[in-house]
Amino acid sequence: MPDLDLQVLDGRFAAAKDASRALGRATTSTKDAALEQVSRLLRERAAEIVAANAGDLDAGREQGLSTGLLDRLTLDERRIGAIADAVLEVIGLDDPVGESVSGRSLPNGVRIDQVRVPLGVVGAIYEARPNVTIDIAVLALKSGNAVVLRGGSAAERTNAVLVQLLRDALEAAGLPGEAVQTVDDFGRAGANHLMQARDFVDVLIPRGSAGLIRAVVEQAKVPVIETGAGVVHMYLDESAREDWSVELVHNAKVQRPSVCNALETLLVHRGAAERLLPPVLARLEAAGVTVHADETVRAMRPDLAPVTEEDWATEHMSLEISVGVVDSLDDALAHIRRYSTKHTESIVTNDLANAERFLDEVDAAAVMVNASTRFTDGAEFGFGAEVGISTQKLHARGPMGLPQLTSTKWLVRGAGHVRG
């Protein structure tokens, strides 16, 4: 790891700032041409990416990375192909830059329009997720933004290949490769300097563990869009169908347990516990899920591990789940209010009034009825990819796509008008 050279780092940030101006003026067709190059190069260089990723995985195993983090770190040819397909989907999305948000003419003839403009330079700090390197860069480029990336030491080899690929794609389309920068080679010190770079970076987006996100929010001087950890709940109401309950819980927990929209806590109405818990738990345990259960559940299944206060607040990111029984919808809502990270919450019910009340009262970026929490995802929402899932309430909330990477400015057109 080289010594921290602020001049070098600030030079990279300044280059990104300069490149952002060219991107902000680029036509949609030019930006789309760059994205076509990204998709093509991902497929052409898949073997190189997999080889670099294998080095990161070997190092991660030696360092004792968790199963969940190793899963997030892994890029094989299938995942690379899916990323390349997602890039092409972004090409098909509307370019938000220049879109009119509102407009009107004043009685005196002055015309006022509010239009979308790029944010400028988007910084991103994330852990062991090389797919995020492409996701963030592609959405940023389509919306006219440059990026400065800190992908973490765990994915340093993979990210180095991906950053070069992105630069090559931009230059092939006639855009500046300097629009994609990295501070990975400066490690944590580079990340810290990125968080302080108010003169160059317009917004910072952290993605990763609760600890990483909290550190960025507390230490950054650059404005932060907070993407939160996912302590995600599903509540099985008294009227919940058994077949839906079994399938939804299984999908939400097991399909990909290492991601932020995976289920972490299952709450079951007391009146449905004897009916629903045996088949739901059987399906989970057949998939290798470890269940942490409250006293009521353990009265039915004494072999289960007892749930702790810490478990209720934990994003396991693995095949573990906390399970409890509640007396009512009110109690379920109270539990969610206490432990939710305001990411995604879901109810399974056949009671329309309870469904609407859950939708109305739960404070989260995504609230669902009779659907798996795994749907909280930029691709599933039709964004092609996502920058992250914002759990805050300012500027953006939920999966962040192209419009969320823009701001607005007001255009005022007059003809010699003065204010009286």
Short mmCIF file of C-alpha atoms in Angstrom, two decimals:
data_model
loop_
_atom_site.label_atom_id
_atom_site.label_comp_id
_atom_site.label_asym_id
_atom_site.label_seq_id
_atom_site.Cartn_x
_atom_site.Cartn_y
_atom_site.Cartn_z
CA MET A 1 0.00 0.00 0.00
CA PRO A 2 1.64 3.33 -1.02
CA ASP A 3 1.97 6.22 1.37
CA LEU A 4 -0.93 8.62 1.23
CA ASP A 5 -0.10 11.23 -1.39
CA LEU A 6 -2.75 13.92 -1.16
CA GLN A 7 -1.52 15.55 -4.34
CA VAL A 8 -2.07 12.35 -6.30
CA LEU A 9 -5.49 11.78 -4.77
CA ASP A 10 -6.63 15.34 -5.31
CA GLY A 11 -5.36 15.06 -8.88
CA ARG A 12 -7.65 12.08 -9.41
CA PHE A 13 -10.58 13.91 -7.86
CA ALA A 14 -9.91 16.98 -10.02
CA ALA A 15 -9.72 14.78 -13.13
CA ALA A 16 -13.09 13.27 -12.24
CA LYS A 17 -14.52 16.78 -11.77
CA ASP A 18 -13.25 17.86 -15.18
CA ALA A 19 -14.57 14.67 -16.79
CA SER A 20 -17.98 15.18 -15.19
CA ARG A 21 -18.40 18.38 -17.20
CA ALA A 22 -17.87 16.49 -20.45
CA LEU A 23 -20.26 13.76 -19.36
CA GLY A 24 -22.86 16.34 -18.36
CA ARG A 25 -22.81 17.67 -21.93
CA ALA A 26 -22.71 14.26 -23.64
CA THR A 27 -25.66 13.16 -25.73
CA THR A 28 -27.72 10.15 -24.79
CA SER A 29 -26.48 8.28 -27.86
CA THR A 30 -22.84 8.83 -26.89
CA LYS A 31 -23.42 7.66 -23.33
CA ASP A 32 -25.33 4.63 -24.59
CA ALA A 33 -22.46 3.81 -26.95
CA ALA A 34 -20.13 3.75 -23.94
CA LEU A 35 -22.49 1.41 -22.10
CA GLU A 36 -22.60 -0.91 -25.12
CA GLN A 37 -18.83 -1.04 -24.93
CA VAL A 38 -19.00 -1.86 -21.21
CA SER A 39 -21.36 -4.78 -21.86
CA ARG A 40 -19.21 -6.06 -24.73
CA LEU A 41 -15.96 -5.84 -22.77
CA LEU A 42 -17.48 -7.62 -19.77
CA ARG A 43 -18.14 -10.63 -21.97
CA GLU A 44 -14.84 -10.42 -23.84
CA ARG A 45 -12.77 -10.09 -20.67
CA ALA A 46 -14.77 -12.50 -18.51
CA ALA A 47 -11.84 -14.89 -18.14
CA GLU A 48 -9.57 -12.06 -16.97
CA ILE A 49 -12.21 -10.90 -14.47
CA VAL A 50 -12.74 -14.43 -13.12
CA ALA A 51 -8.99 -14.95 -12.73
CA ALA A 52 -8.61 -11.70 -10.77
CA ASN A 53 -11.65 -12.60 -8.70
CA ALA A 54 -10.17 -16.01 -7.88
CA GLY A 55 -7.19 -14.23 -6.35
CA ASP A 56 -9.51 -12.11 -4.21
CA LEU A 57 -11.49 -15.18 -3.12
CA ASP A 58 -8.32 -17.06 -2.13
CA ALA A 59 -7.17 -14.08 -0.08
CA GLY A 60 -10.63 -13.72 1.46
CA ARG A 61 -10.69 -17.34 2.60
CA GLU A 62 -7.24 -16.95 4.14
CA GLN A 63 -8.47 -13.85 5.99
CA GLY A 64 -11.54 -15.69 7.27
CA LEU A 65 -14.23 -13.76 5.40
CA SER A 66 -17.73 -14.99 6.19
CA THR A 67 -19.71 -17.15 3.80
CA GLY A 68 -22.00 -14.21 3.08
CA LEU A 69 -19.15 -11.87 2.18
CA LEU A 70 -17.49 -14.52 0.01
CA ASP A 71 -20.77 -14.95 -1.86
CA ARG A 72 -21.01 -11.20 -2.47
CA LEU A 73 -17.38 -11.17 -3.58
CA THR A 74 -17.76 -13.96 -6.13
CA LEU A 75 -17.94 -13.21 -9.85
CA ASP A 76 -18.25 -16.21 -12.16
CA GLU A 77 -19.09 -16.20 -15.85
CA ARG A 78 -22.82 -16.52 -15.13
CA ARG A 79 -22.83 -13.47 -12.85
CA ILE A 80 -20.69 -11.51 -15.27
CA GLY A 81 -23.14 -12.33 -18.05
CA ALA A 82 -26.03 -11.14 -15.88
CA ILE A 83 -24.18 -7.88 -15.17
CA ALA A 84 -23.54 -7.41 -18.90
CA ASP A 85 -27.25 -7.96 -19.59
CA ALA A 86 -28.16 -5.42 -16.90
CA VAL A 87 -25.92 -2.85 -18.58
CA LEU A 88 -27.88 -3.29 -21.81
CA GLU A 89 -31.12 -2.78 -19.86
CA VAL A 90 -29.81 0.57 -18.64
CA ILE A 91 -29.30 1.60 -22.26
CA GLY A 92 -33.03 1.10 -22.79
CA LEU A 93 -33.95 3.39 -19.90
CA ASP A 94 -34.83 7.03 -20.40
CA ASP A 95 -31.97 9.46 -19.90
CA PRO A 96 -33.11 11.75 -17.07
CA VAL A 97 -30.71 14.61 -17.90
CA GLY A 98 -32.61 17.60 -19.27
CA GLU A 99 -36.00 16.16 -18.32
CA SER A 100 -38.48 18.87 -17.37
CA VAL A 101 -39.75 18.45 -13.82
CA SER A 102 -42.01 21.48 -13.89
CA GLY A 103 -42.45 24.72 -15.76
CA ARG A 104 -44.68 27.74 -16.10
CA SER A 105 -44.85 31.25 -17.45
CA LEU A 106 -45.34 34.10 -14.99
CA PRO A 107 -47.96 36.80 -15.66
CA ASN A 108 -45.16 39.17 -16.68
CA GLY A 109 -43.94 36.79 -19.39
CA VAL A 110 -40.91 35.32 -17.63
CA ARG A 111 -40.60 31.59 -18.31
CA ILE A 112 -39.40 29.35 -15.46
CA ASP A 113 -38.49 25.67 -15.94
CA GLN A 114 -37.09 23.12 -13.53
CA VAL A 115 -34.95 20.48 -15.26
CA ARG A 116 -32.89 17.48 -14.16
CA VAL A 117 -29.09 17.83 -14.17
CA PRO A 118 -26.30 15.43 -13.12
CA LEU A 119 -25.07 15.53 -9.54
CA GLY A 120 -21.50 15.87 -10.84
CA VAL A 121 -19.01 13.55 -9.12
CA VAL A 122 -20.46 10.59 -7.21
CA GLY A 123 -18.24 8.88 -4.64
CA ALA A 124 -18.98 5.34 -3.55
CA ILE A 125 -17.55 3.30 -0.68
CA TYR A 126 -18.51 -0.36 -0.55
CA GLU A 127 -17.25 -3.76 0.59
CA ALA A 128 -16.52 -7.02 -1.21
CA ARG A 129 -19.06 -6.36 -3.97
CA PRO A 130 -17.33 -6.07 -7.36
CA ASN A 131 -20.70 -6.07 -9.15
CA VAL A 132 -21.35 -2.72 -7.47
CA THR A 133 -18.35 -1.29 -9.35
CA ILE A 134 -20.22 -1.80 -12.61
CA ASP A 135 -23.70 -1.01 -11.25
CA ILE A 136 -22.72 2.36 -9.81
CA ALA A 137 -20.45 3.37 -12.68
CA VAL A 138 -22.99 2.50 -15.37
CA LEU A 139 -25.87 4.34 -13.73
CA ALA A 140 -23.63 7.30 -12.98
CA LEU A 141 -22.36 7.50 -16.55
CA LYS A 142 -25.84 7.23 -18.07
CA SER A 143 -26.98 10.10 -15.82
CA GLY A 144 -23.96 12.21 -16.75
CA ASN A 145 -21.90 11.75 -13.58
CA ALA A 146 -18.27 10.85 -12.97
CA VAL A 147 -17.43 8.38 -10.18
CA VAL A 148 -14.73 7.90 -7.57
CA LEU A 149 -14.79 4.36 -6.23
CA ARG A 150 -13.53 2.69 -3.07
CA GLY A 151 -14.37 -0.97 -3.44
CA GLY A 152 -12.46 -2.32 -0.46
CA SER A 153 -9.36 -4.44 -0.13
CA ALA A 154 -11.29 -7.71 -0.38
CA ALA A 155 -12.13 -7.06 -4.06
CA GLU A 156 -9.07 -5.02 -5.01
CA ARG A 157 -7.84 -7.32 -7.80
CA THR A 158 -11.28 -7.67 -9.38
CA ASN A 159 -12.05 -3.98 -9.13
CA ALA A 160 -8.76 -3.00 -10.74
CA VAL A 161 -9.72 -5.00 -13.84
CA LEU A 162 -13.26 -3.59 -13.86
CA VAL A 163 -12.12 0.03 -13.48
CA GLN A 164 -9.74 -0.35 -16.43
CA LEU A 165 -12.55 -1.95 -18.44
CA LEU A 166 -14.84 1.00 -17.71
CA ARG A 167 -12.18 3.50 -18.74
CA ASP A 168 -11.50 1.62 -21.96
CA ALA A 169 -15.21 1.59 -22.77
CA LEU A 170 -15.54 5.33 -22.21
CA GLU A 171 -12.56 6.16 -24.38
CA ALA A 172 -13.81 3.87 -27.14
CA ALA A 173 -16.99 5.96 -27.20
CA GLY A 174 -15.09 9.26 -27.26
CA LEU A 175 -15.67 10.11 -23.59
CA PRO A 176 -12.95 10.76 -20.98
CA GLY A 177 -11.75 7.66 -19.17
CA GLU A 178 -10.89 9.90 -16.22
CA ALA A 179 -14.62 9.87 -15.41
CA VAL A 180 -13.96 6.63 -13.50
CA GLN A 181 -11.45 6.92 -10.65
CA THR A 182 -10.47 4.65 -7.77
CA VAL A 183 -8.77 5.15 -4.41
CA ASP A 184 -8.41 1.42 -3.74
CA ASP A 185 -4.62 1.54 -4.05
CA PHE A 186 -4.53 3.92 -1.05
CA GLY A 187 -6.62 1.67 1.18
CA ARG A 188 -8.50 3.03 4.14
CA ALA A 189 -6.54 6.28 4.08
CA GLY A 190 -7.77 6.87 0.54
CA ALA A 191 -11.34 6.24 1.65
CA ASN A 192 -10.94 8.71 4.51
CA HIS A 193 -9.65 11.39 2.14
CA LEU A 194 -12.54 10.70 -0.25
CA MET A 195 -14.96 11.37 2.61
CA GLN A 196 -13.40 14.81 3.14
CA ALA A 197 -13.18 15.87 -0.54
CA ARG A 198 -15.94 18.49 -0.55
CA ASP A 199 -14.21 20.58 -3.22
CA PHE A 200 -14.36 17.73 -5.72
CA VAL A 201 -17.04 15.18 -4.77
CA ASP A 202 -20.70 16.18 -4.82
CA VAL A 203 -22.26 13.21 -3.04
CA LEU A 204 -21.04 10.05 -1.33
CA ILE A 205 -22.92 6.74 -1.27
CA PRO A 206 -21.84 3.98 1.15
CA ARG A 207 -22.91 0.37 0.60
CA GLY A 208 -22.09 -2.43 2.98
CA SER A 209 -22.32 -3.38 6.62
CA ALA A 210 -24.05 -1.27 9.23
CA GLY A 211 -20.62 -0.45 10.66
CA LEU A 212 -19.30 0.83 7.33
CA ILE A 213 -22.36 2.93 6.68
CA ARG A 214 -22.33 4.40 10.18
CA ALA A 215 -18.63 5.27 9.87
CA VAL A 216 -19.19 7.09 6.58
CA VAL A 217 -22.22 8.98 7.87
CA GLU A 218 -20.35 10.07 11.01
CA GLN A 219 -17.00 10.94 9.42
CA ALA A 220 -17.83 12.34 5.98
CA LYS A 221 -17.81 16.03 5.14
CA VAL A 222 -19.16 15.25 1.68
CA PRO A 223 -22.98 15.00 1.62
CA VAL A 224 -24.02 11.36 2.11
CA ILE A 225 -26.96 9.39 0.78
CA GLU A 226 -27.33 6.70 3.42
CA THR A 227 -27.98 3.16 2.26
CA GLY A 228 -28.90 1.12 5.30
CA ALA A 229 -28.42 -2.39 6.52
CA GLY A 230 -31.39 -4.69 6.14
CA VAL A 231 -32.90 -6.11 9.32
CA VAL A 232 -35.85 -7.25 7.24
CA HIS A 233 -39.11 -8.60 8.72
CA MET A 234 -41.97 -10.72 7.42
CA TYR A 235 -45.18 -11.00 9.46
CA LEU A 236 -47.52 -13.96 8.96
CA ASP A 237 -50.95 -12.67 9.89
CA GLU A 238 -53.64 -14.89 11.40
CA SER A 239 -55.32 -15.24 8.01
CA ALA A 240 -52.12 -15.99 6.04
CA ARG A 241 -52.33 -18.85 3.56
CA GLU A 242 -50.06 -21.77 4.40
CA ASP A 243 -48.74 -22.29 0.87
CA TRP A 244 -47.91 -18.61 0.44
CA SER A 245 -46.29 -18.45 3.88
CA VAL A 246 -44.01 -21.42 3.21
CA GLU A 247 -42.91 -20.21 -0.21
CA LEU A 248 -42.50 -16.53 0.67
CA VAL A 249 -40.48 -17.15 3.83
CA HIS A 250 -38.27 -19.67 2.04
CA ASN A 251 -37.63 -17.40 -0.93
CA ALA A 252 -37.00 -14.31 1.19
CA LYS A 253 -34.48 -16.13 3.43
CA VAL A 254 -32.86 -18.77 1.25
CA GLN A 255 -32.69 -17.54 -2.35
CA ARG A 256 -29.69 -15.33 -1.57
CA PRO A 257 -29.17 -14.89 2.17
CA SER A 258 -26.13 -12.60 1.90
CA VAL A 259 -27.95 -9.59 0.45
CA CYS A 260 -29.64 -6.67 2.19
CA ASN A 261 -33.20 -7.56 1.15
CA ALA A 262 -33.01 -11.10 2.57
CA LEU A 263 -35.35 -11.94 5.43
CA GLU A 264 -33.81 -11.78 8.92
CA THR A 265 -36.82 -11.88 11.30
CA LEU A 266 -40.06 -13.84 10.98
CA LEU A 267 -43.05 -12.86 13.15
CA VAL A 268 -46.12 -15.09 13.35
CA HIS A 269 -49.55 -14.31 14.80
CA ARG A 270 -50.25 -16.48 17.84
CA GLY A 271 -53.54 -17.64 16.33
CA ALA A 272 -51.70 -19.04 13.29
CA ALA A 273 -48.54 -20.34 14.97
CA GLU A 274 -49.58 -24.01 15.32
CA ARG A 275 -50.85 -24.04 11.74
CA LEU A 276 -48.02 -22.19 10.01
CA LEU A 277 -44.83 -22.70 11.97
CA PRO A 278 -44.37 -26.47 11.43
CA PRO A 279 -44.40 -26.32 7.61
CA VAL A 280 -42.52 -23.00 7.46
CA LEU A 281 -39.75 -24.18 9.79
CA ALA A 282 -39.53 -27.55 8.07
CA ARG A 283 -38.90 -25.87 4.72
CA LEU A 284 -36.29 -23.55 6.22
CA GLU A 285 -34.46 -26.32 8.04
CA ALA A 286 -34.44 -28.50 4.92
CA ALA A 287 -32.50 -25.65 3.31
CA GLY A 288 -29.99 -25.58 6.15
CA VAL A 289 -31.31 -22.50 7.96
CA THR A 290 -30.46 -22.12 11.66
CA VAL A 291 -33.49 -20.87 13.61
CA HIS A 292 -33.22 -18.62 16.67
CA ALA A 293 -36.62 -18.88 18.37
CA ASP A 294 -38.48 -17.13 21.16
CA GLU A 295 -40.04 -18.98 24.13
CA THR A 296 -43.36 -19.61 22.42
CA VAL A 297 -41.72 -21.18 19.38
CA ARG A 298 -39.36 -23.19 21.56
CA ALA A 299 -42.33 -24.55 23.51
CA MET A 300 -43.29 -26.19 20.22
CA ARG A 301 -39.70 -26.95 19.22
CA PRO A 302 -37.40 -27.21 22.29
CA ASP A 303 -34.45 -28.19 20.07
CA LEU A 304 -34.24 -24.70 18.54
CA ALA A 305 -31.65 -22.17 19.71
CA PRO A 306 -33.06 -19.39 21.93
CA VAL A 307 -33.29 -15.97 20.32
CA THR A 308 -31.42 -13.10 22.00
CA GLU A 309 -31.95 -9.36 22.06
CA GLU A 310 -28.91 -9.07 19.81
CA ASP A 311 -30.43 -11.51 17.30
CA TRP A 312 -33.51 -9.32 16.83
CA ALA A 313 -31.24 -6.43 15.79
CA THR A 314 -28.85 -8.48 13.63
CA GLU A 315 -28.53 -8.57 9.86
CA HIS A 316 -27.27 -12.16 9.68
CA MET A 317 -26.42 -12.19 5.94
CA SER A 318 -26.31 -16.00 6.23
CA LEU A 319 -28.62 -18.98 6.64
CA GLU A 320 -29.84 -17.83 10.06
CA ILE A 321 -33.20 -16.38 11.05
CA SER A 322 -34.88 -15.04 14.18
CA VAL A 323 -38.46 -16.26 14.74
CA GLY A 324 -41.05 -15.02 17.22
CA VAL A 325 -44.77 -15.19 17.95
CA VAL A 326 -46.82 -12.02 18.50
CA ASP A 327 -50.35 -11.61 19.82
CA SER A 328 -51.62 -9.17 17.20
CA LEU A 329 -50.87 -6.93 14.26
CA ASP A 330 -50.29 -4.15 16.79
CA ASP A 331 -47.55 -6.20 18.44
CA ALA A 332 -45.99 -7.01 15.07
CA LEU A 333 -45.94 -3.32 14.16
CA ALA A 334 -44.41 -2.46 17.54
CA HIS A 335 -41.66 -5.05 17.07
CA ILE A 336 -40.89 -3.76 13.58
CA ARG A 337 -40.77 -0.15 14.81
CA ARG A 338 -38.25 -1.17 17.46
CA TYR A 339 -35.87 -3.23 15.35
CA SER A 340 -36.43 -2.20 11.72
CA THR A 341 -33.63 -0.56 9.77
CA LYS A 342 -36.36 0.89 7.50
CA HIS A 343 -35.28 -1.16 4.51
CA THR A 344 -38.02 -3.67 3.57
CA GLU A 345 -40.94 -5.13 5.54
CA SER A 346 -43.61 -7.58 4.38
CA ILE A 347 -46.94 -8.97 5.60
CA VAL A 348 -48.59 -12.20 4.46
CA THR A 349 -52.35 -11.92 4.95
CA ASN A 350 -55.79 -12.48 3.45
CA ASP A 351 -57.23 -9.61 5.48
CA LEU A 352 -57.49 -6.51 3.27
CA ALA A 353 -57.85 -4.14 6.23
CA ASN A 354 -54.70 -5.52 7.88
CA ALA A 355 -52.83 -5.34 4.59
CA GLU A 356 -53.70 -1.69 4.08
CA ARG A 357 -52.91 -0.85 7.68
CA PHE A 358 -49.50 -2.50 7.37
CA LEU A 359 -48.77 -0.56 4.17
CA ASP A 360 -49.86 2.67 5.82
CA GLU A 361 -48.15 2.36 9.21
CA VAL A 362 -44.82 0.67 8.51
CA ASP A 363 -42.04 3.21 8.03
CA ALA A 364 -39.64 1.64 5.53
CA ALA A 365 -38.26 2.27 2.06
CA ALA A 366 -40.30 -0.67 0.72
CA VAL A 367 -43.42 -2.17 2.30
CA MET A 368 -44.97 -5.29 0.80
CA VAL A 369 -48.10 -7.42 0.98
CA ASN A 370 -47.94 -11.11 0.03
CA ALA A 371 -44.60 -10.72 -1.71
CA SER A 372 -41.03 -11.77 -1.03
CA THR A 373 -38.73 -9.10 0.37
CA ARG A 374 -36.24 -10.07 -2.34
CA PHE A 375 -38.15 -7.83 -4.75
CA THR A 376 -36.59 -4.68 -3.25
CA ASP A 377 -34.00 -4.39 -5.97
CA GLY A 378 -33.22 -1.93 -8.74
CA ALA A 379 -33.40 -4.52 -11.49
CA GLU A 380 -36.72 -5.88 -10.21
CA PHE A 381 -38.10 -2.35 -10.02
CA GLY A 382 -37.18 -1.76 -13.66
CA PHE A 383 -34.05 0.38 -13.10
CA GLY A 384 -31.69 -2.04 -14.88
CA ALA A 385 -29.35 -1.86 -11.89
CA GLU A 386 -29.12 0.16 -8.71
CA VAL A 387 -26.67 2.42 -6.94
CA GLY A 388 -27.98 1.23 -3.60
CA ILE A 389 -31.14 1.14 -1.53
CA SER A 390 -31.55 4.37 0.35
CA THR A 391 -33.11 4.06 3.79
CA GLN A 392 -33.09 7.77 4.49
CA LYS A 393 -35.85 10.21 3.58
CA LEU A 394 -34.06 13.12 1.89
CA HIS A 395 -33.49 13.27 -1.87
CA ALA A 396 -33.96 9.54 -2.49
CA ARG A 397 -35.54 6.55 -0.77
CA GLY A 398 -35.57 2.91 -1.78
CA PRO A 399 -33.73 1.48 -4.81
CA MET A 400 -31.77 4.27 -6.49
CA GLY A 401 -31.71 4.36 -10.27
CA LEU A 402 -31.03 7.05 -12.85
CA PRO A 403 -33.38 9.82 -11.64
CA GLN A 404 -31.97 9.55 -8.12
CA LEU A 405 -28.50 10.39 -9.49
CA THR A 406 -29.70 13.78 -10.67
CA SER A 407 -30.50 17.06 -9.03
CA THR A 408 -32.43 19.91 -10.60
CA LYS A 409 -31.78 23.46 -11.59
CA TRP A 410 -34.12 26.31 -12.49
CA LEU A 411 -33.94 27.91 -15.93
CA VAL A 412 -35.35 31.43 -16.13
CA ARG A 413 -35.89 33.02 -19.54
CA GLY A 414 -36.85 36.65 -19.83
CA ALA A 415 -36.82 39.52 -22.33
CA GLY A 416 -35.31 42.40 -20.43
CA HIS A 417 -37.52 41.79 -17.41
CA VAL A 418 -36.75 43.59 -14.16
CA ARG A 419 -38.34 43.08 -10.80
CA GLY A 420 -40.63 45.85 -9.70
#
